[in-house]
Amino acid sequence: MARILKHTLFVRPAKMGSYSSGWGIDLKFVIAGAIPSGSQVVCGFRKPDGSEWMTITIDVDEQGEDDMVACRGTALDDDLLLSETGDFTFDLRLVSELEGVDDTLLTGTLPVVSVEGGSRPDFAPRVDWLLALGTVGVDVRGDSDAPKLEARAWMGGDVDTYQVGAYLFYEGKKIRSSEVRGEAEVEGWGDQMTTAAGGPLAKCFSVTFPTVRGWMNGGYGDSDSWHLLSANPGTYEIKLTREKKLDRVLRFRIGADGRMEWTGPVLRRADGGLDMRCPVEIKGKSDGAFDAAWAEANAFYGNPGEESDLDLAVMYEAFPGLASGEAEGEGLSEEVTELRDRVSSKATNIVSWYADDMEKGGSDSGFLTNCDMVVMYVDEAVKLLDELGAKAGDVTVEVGGEESSIDDVRSRLLDLAEKAKGWKETAENAANDVLAPYRALLANDKLRIFEEHPANDYRYYTSRKKVIETPEELAEAKSWYFEGTDNQGYVNERWTVRGWTFDDDGVIVNEHDESGFGTNAPGSAFP
């Protein structure tokens, strides 16, 4: 049966050129499974008010149950372009008049917002959900006898390959570095997520460790320097930096049998490779705003959650060690044993990654993001615990090397989630206390813009580039401005200034957009 691989679906607003004032659709996805003869994928899009907007039709050829096909469609005709924002719903249907098929493959929602785009309006999809995605695996497609360790992760904003560093840690000790030739390779992976005009929003990076192999069958001339995962069980961390600052951490474990432990669904790539979904810890503020709760609820265009395309054992078909489940010896079914291993791995990861932080507390953005992740991961783990209890009854679960009952593990995890919620509430209350004096003095458009650009995150200017420093100054200022840059670091770098002039009631009476070459805007750009 045909299905869309959700992790391959990307839908975004697009323009024919940067000077267009409206936007259309660009989408791509992969269909796996049987497709009947004479088929088309009919992609219907609706406006936020529910009215029909456009239909994109993509021809696809007949294929078998084990086959995949990549699809792409665009609609940029002038008579279809919009300048609206909001939640645009869509459905993707597989239709074959020849064989009488009309099956809905997927329905979703594309949230579109307006963004600063210089002299022309620009539009962007929300990408929060991408920023928490990552995968880890070994490249059996490249070499099944000695597959390289590889990982992928998304980063938000304008970031290029040369700015990203990759490092592998084993049991807390760094063993590979992209700063050493031949130890780690970083490259952009696949299409990136951009605004309608092509402005950068998020980019996926692929990391390969050429001298870290999952296992080795036979002899290799350069293997003396290799680190074999199969011979070194324990905890691994892949740390990614952005301009030398820690930005992402991906963690996984190699079990006593020399295999990767389950961290998430196993996914088929369009190129035939395999990836295993891996939790990503976001560090720092380089991504900009990130709403973990929204990301969890709206991932994959309103279709949160993923299921494995294949069993993890497929990645290990050429592995020379034990067959799956060979040494269990506890009378549990293979399904229950795998479920218990998943629960153990997820609970161990949550405790080892977050327990100390939840005890210490904090208020920076990285810690608060971790609080959101704790709540999300605990919710996932508790559902798995409940499923395990229903299927296996009173079994124990190993967490951090210690066996515990299902009830004890659930209680421990829920306690962590409650602490995370408490720290988040404390931080939100503190932030509201800081912003309250501003909100008390602002109204109408001024208040709306302030809520979108809170003073603890944005620098406000008024005329002649004077920095606004107090609530009273912000309320009294007739004009507000924000300064930014385009093409940062390039020879054609440009400064940008966007601003508004208000009447005495805080209502916008004029808008201001200006840009020029250079790194900093002159005072004359702030009239």
CSV table of C-alpha atoms in Angstrom, one decimal, residues 141-363:
chain,number,residue,atom,x,y,z
A,141,ARG,CA,24.7,1.5,2.0
A,142,GLY,CA,28.2,2.7,1.5
A,143,ASP,CA,30.0,-0.3,3.0
A,144,SER,CA,28.1,-3.0,4.8
A,145,ASP,CA,31.3,-4.8,5.9
A,146,ALA,CA,32.7,-1.7,7.7
A,147,PRO,CA,30.0,1.0,7.8
A,148,LYS,CA,31.0,4.5,8.9
A,149,LEU,CA,29.2,6.3,11.8
A,150,GLU,CA,27.0,9.1,10.4
A,151,ALA,CA,24.5,11.5,11.9
A,152,ARG,CA,22.3,14.4,10.7
A,153,ALA,CA,20.8,17.4,12.4
A,154,TRP,CA,19.0,20.6,11.6
A,155,MET,CA,20.3,24.1,12.5
A,156,GLY,CA,18.2,27.3,12.3
A,157,GLY,CA,19.1,30.6,10.7
A,158,ASP,CA,21.8,31.5,8.2
A,159,VAL,CA,24.6,29.0,8.8
A,160,ASP,CA,27.1,27.6,6.3
A,161,THR,CA,29.1,24.4,6.3
A,162,TYR,CA,32.4,26.1,7.2
A,163,GLN,CA,30.9,27.4,10.4
A,164,VAL,CA,29.9,24.0,11.7
A,165,GLY,CA,32.3,21.7,13.7
A,166,ALA,CA,31.7,18.1,14.6
A,167,TYR,CA,33.2,16.1,17.5
A,168,LEU,CA,32.6,12.6,18.8
A,169,PHE,CA,32.8,11.8,22.5
A,170,TYR,CA,33.0,8.3,24.0
A,171,GLU,CA,32.3,7.9,27.7
A,172,GLY,CA,32.9,11.6,28.1
A,173,LYS,CA,36.2,11.7,26.3
A,174,LYS,CA,36.7,13.4,22.9
A,175,ILE,CA,37.9,10.8,20.3
A,176,ARG,CA,37.3,12.5,17.0
A,177,SER,CA,37.3,16.1,15.7
A,178,SER,CA,36.5,17.9,12.4
A,179,GLU,CA,39.5,20.1,13.2
A,180,VAL,CA,41.7,17.1,12.5
A,181,ARG,CA,41.9,16.1,8.8
A,182,GLY,CA,40.1,12.9,8.1
A,183,GLU,CA,38.4,12.4,11.5
A,184,ALA,CA,35.0,14.1,10.8
A,185,GLU,CA,33.4,15.5,7.7
A,186,VAL,CA,30.5,18.0,7.6
A,187,GLU,CA,28.4,18.8,4.6
A,188,GLY,CA,24.9,20.2,3.8
A,189,TRP,CA,22.3,17.5,3.3
A,190,GLY,CA,19.5,17.7,0.9
A,191,ASP,CA,17.3,20.7,0.2
A,192,GLN,CA,17.2,23.4,2.9
A,193,MET,CA,14.3,25.3,4.3
A,194,THR,CA,14.1,28.9,3.1
A,195,THR,CA,11.6,31.8,2.9
A,196,ALA,CA,9.6,32.3,-0.3
A,197,ALA,CA,12.4,34.7,-1.6
A,198,GLY,CA,15.1,32.2,-0.7
A,199,GLY,CA,16.2,33.6,2.6
A,200,PRO,CA,17.8,31.0,5.0
A,201,LEU,CA,15.5,29.5,7.7
A,202,ALA,CA,17.1,26.1,8.5
A,203,LYS,CA,19.7,23.8,7.1
A,204,CYS,CA,20.3,20.1,7.6
A,205,PHE,CA,23.9,19.0,8.1
A,206,SER,CA,25.3,15.5,7.6
A,207,VAL,CA,28.3,14.4,9.7
A,208,THR,CA,30.4,11.3,8.8
A,209,PHE,CA,33.3,9.9,10.9
A,210,PRO,CA,35.5,8.0,8.4
A,211,THR,CA,37.6,6.2,11.1
A,212,VAL,CA,34.7,5.2,13.3
A,213,ARG,CA,33.0,2.0,12.0
A,214,GLY,CA,30.1,0.1,13.2
A,215,TRP,CA,31.9,-3.2,12.8
A,216,MET,CA,34.5,-4.8,10.5
A,217,ASN,CA,34.2,-7.9,8.4
A,218,GLY,CA,37.5,-9.0,6.9
A,219,GLY,CA,40.7,-7.0,6.6
A,220,TYR,CA,41.2,-3.4,5.8
A,221,GLY,CA,44.6,-1.9,5.2
A,222,ASP,CA,43.9,1.3,7.1
A,223,SER,CA,42.0,-0.2,10.0
A,224,ASP,CA,44.7,0.2,12.7
A,225,SER,CA,43.4,3.7,13.4
A,226,TRP,CA,39.7,2.8,13.5
A,227,HIS,CA,37.4,3.0,16.4
A,228,LEU,CA,35.0,0.0,16.2
A,229,LEU,CA,31.6,0.7,17.8
A,230,SER,CA,31.0,-3.1,18.1
A,231,ALA,CA,34.1,-3.5,20.3
A,232,ASN,CA,33.5,-0.4,22.4
A,233,PRO,CA,30.1,-0.5,24.1
A,234,GLY,CA,29.0,2.5,26.1
A,235,THR,CA,27.6,6.1,25.7
A,236,TYR,CA,28.5,8.3,22.8
A,237,GLU,CA,27.9,12.0,22.1
A,238,ILE,CA,28.1,13.8,18.8
A,239,LYS,CA,28.6,17.5,19.5
A,240,LEU,CA,28.1,20.1,16.8
A,241,THR,CA,29.4,23.7,17.1
A,242,ARG,CA,28.4,26.8,15.3
A,243,GLU,CA,31.3,29.2,15.0
A,244,LYS,CA,33.1,27.4,17.8
A,245,LYS,CA,30.1,27.6,20.2
A,246,LEU,CA,28.2,24.4,21.2
A,247,ASP,CA,25.0,24.2,19.2
A,248,ARG,CA,23.7,20.6,19.2
A,249,VAL,CA,24.3,17.3,21.1
A,250,LEU,CA,23.1,13.9,19.8
A,251,ARG,CA,23.5,10.9,22.1
A,252,PHE,CA,23.3,7.2,21.5
A,253,ARG,CA,24.5,4.0,23.2
A,254,ILE,CA,26.2,0.8,22.0
A,255,GLY,CA,25.0,-2.2,23.9
A,256,ALA,CA,27.0,-5.1,25.3
A,257,ASP,CA,26.2,-7.0,22.1
A,258,GLY,CA,28.0,-4.3,20.0
A,259,ARG,CA,24.9,-2.9,18.4
A,260,MET,CA,23.3,0.5,18.6
A,261,GLU,CA,20.5,0.7,21.2
A,262,TRP,CA,17.1,1.9,19.9
A,263,THR,CA,16.7,5.7,20.2
A,264,GLY,CA,13.8,6.2,17.8
A,265,PRO,CA,12.1,5.1,14.6
A,266,VAL,CA,14.3,3.7,11.8
A,267,LEU,CA,13.7,5.6,8.6
A,268,ARG,CA,14.3,4.9,4.9
A,269,ARG,CA,16.0,7.7,3.0
A,270,ALA,CA,15.3,8.5,-0.6
A,271,ASP,CA,18.8,7.4,-1.6
A,272,GLY,CA,18.2,4.0,-0.1
A,273,GLY,CA,20.1,4.6,3.2
A,274,LEU,CA,18.8,4.1,6.7
A,275,ASP,CA,18.7,6.5,9.6
A,276,MET,CA,17.6,6.1,13.2
A,277,ARG,CA,15.8,9.0,14.8
A,278,CYS,CA,17.9,10.4,17.7
A,279,PRO,CA,17.0,13.0,20.4
A,280,VAL,CA,18.7,16.3,19.8
A,281,GLU,CA,19.7,18.7,22.6
A,282,ILE,CA,19.6,22.3,21.5
A,283,LYS,CA,22.2,24.6,22.9
A,284,GLY,CA,22.5,28.4,22.8
A,285,LYS,CA,20.3,30.9,21.0
A,286,SER,CA,21.7,30.7,17.5
A,287,ASP,CA,18.4,29.3,16.1
A,288,GLY,CA,16.4,32.2,17.3
A,289,ALA,CA,12.9,31.6,18.7
A,290,PHE,CA,12.1,27.9,19.4
A,291,ASP,CA,8.8,26.8,20.8
A,292,ALA,CA,9.2,23.1,21.8
A,293,ALA,CA,5.6,22.6,22.7
A,294,TRP,CA,4.4,24.0,19.3
A,295,ALA,CA,7.1,21.8,17.6
A,296,GLU,CA,5.9,18.7,19.3
A,297,ALA,CA,2.2,19.3,18.5
A,298,ASN,CA,2.7,20.5,14.9
A,299,ALA,CA,5.6,18.4,13.6
A,300,PHE,CA,5.4,17.1,10.0
A,301,TYR,CA,2.7,19.7,9.1
A,302,GLY,CA,0.4,18.7,11.9
A,303,ASN,CA,1.2,15.0,11.8
A,304,PRO,CA,3.4,14.5,14.9
A,305,GLY,CA,5.0,11.2,15.7
A,306,GLU,CA,6.8,8.8,13.5
A,307,GLU,CA,6.8,5.0,13.0
A,308,SER,CA,9.7,2.9,11.9
A,309,ASP,CA,9.9,2.1,8.2
A,310,LEU,CA,12.1,-0.9,9.0
A,311,ASP,CA,13.3,-2.8,12.0
A,312,LEU,CA,16.7,-1.7,13.4
A,313,ALA,CA,17.9,-5.3,12.8
A,314,VAL,CA,17.9,-4.4,9.0
A,315,MET,CA,20.8,-2.0,9.7
A,316,TYR,CA,22.7,-4.9,11.2
A,317,GLU,CA,22.1,-7.6,8.6
A,318,ALA,CA,25.8,-7.8,7.9
A,319,PHE,CA,26.8,-7.5,11.6
A,320,PRO,CA,29.0,-10.5,12.7
A,321,GLY,CA,27.6,-10.6,16.3
A,322,LEU,CA,24.7,-12.3,18.0
A,323,ALA,CA,21.4,-12.6,16.1
A,324,SER,CA,18.6,-10.4,17.4
A,325,GLY,CA,17.3,-11.7,20.8
A,326,GLU,CA,19.6,-14.7,20.8
A,327,ALA,CA,20.9,-14.2,24.3
A,328,GLU,CA,17.7,-13.1,26.1
A,329,GLY,CA,16.7,-16.4,27.8
A,330,GLU,CA,13.8,-14.9,29.8
A,331,GLY,CA,10.8,-16.4,28.0
A,332,LEU,CA,9.6,-13.0,26.7
A,333,SER,CA,8.4,-12.6,23.1
A,334,GLU,CA,10.6,-10.8,20.6
A,335,GLU,CA,8.0,-8.0,20.5
A,336,VAL,CA,8.0,-7.5,24.3
A,337,THR,CA,11.8,-7.8,24.5
A,338,GLU,CA,12.2,-5.1,21.9
A,339,LEU,CA,9.7,-2.9,23.6
A,340,ARG,CA,11.4,-3.3,27.0
A,341,ASP,CA,14.8,-2.4,25.4
A,342,ARG,CA,13.2,0.7,23.9
A,343,VAL,CA,11.8,1.7,27.3
A,344,SER,CA,15.1,1.1,29.0
A,345,SER,CA,17.1,3.1,26.4
A,346,LYS,CA,14.7,6.1,26.5
A,347,ALA,CA,14.4,6.2,30.3
A,348,THR,CA,18.2,5.8,30.7
A,349,ASN,CA,18.8,8.7,28.2
A,350,ILE,CA,16.3,11.0,30.0
A,351,VAL,CA,17.9,10.3,33.4
A,352,SER,CA,21.5,10.5,32.3
A,353,TRP,CA,21.0,13.6,30.2
A,354,TYR,CA,18.7,15.7,32.3
A,355,ALA,CA,18.4,14.6,36.0
A,356,ASP,CA,21.3,16.6,37.2
A,357,ASP,CA,20.2,19.8,35.4
A,358,MET,CA,16.7,19.5,36.7
A,359,GLU,CA,18.1,19.3,40.3
A,360,LYS,CA,20.3,22.4,39.8
A,361,GLY,CA,17.8,24.5,37.8
A,362,GLY,CA,18.5,27.5,35.6
A,363,SER,CA,17.0,30.3,33.5
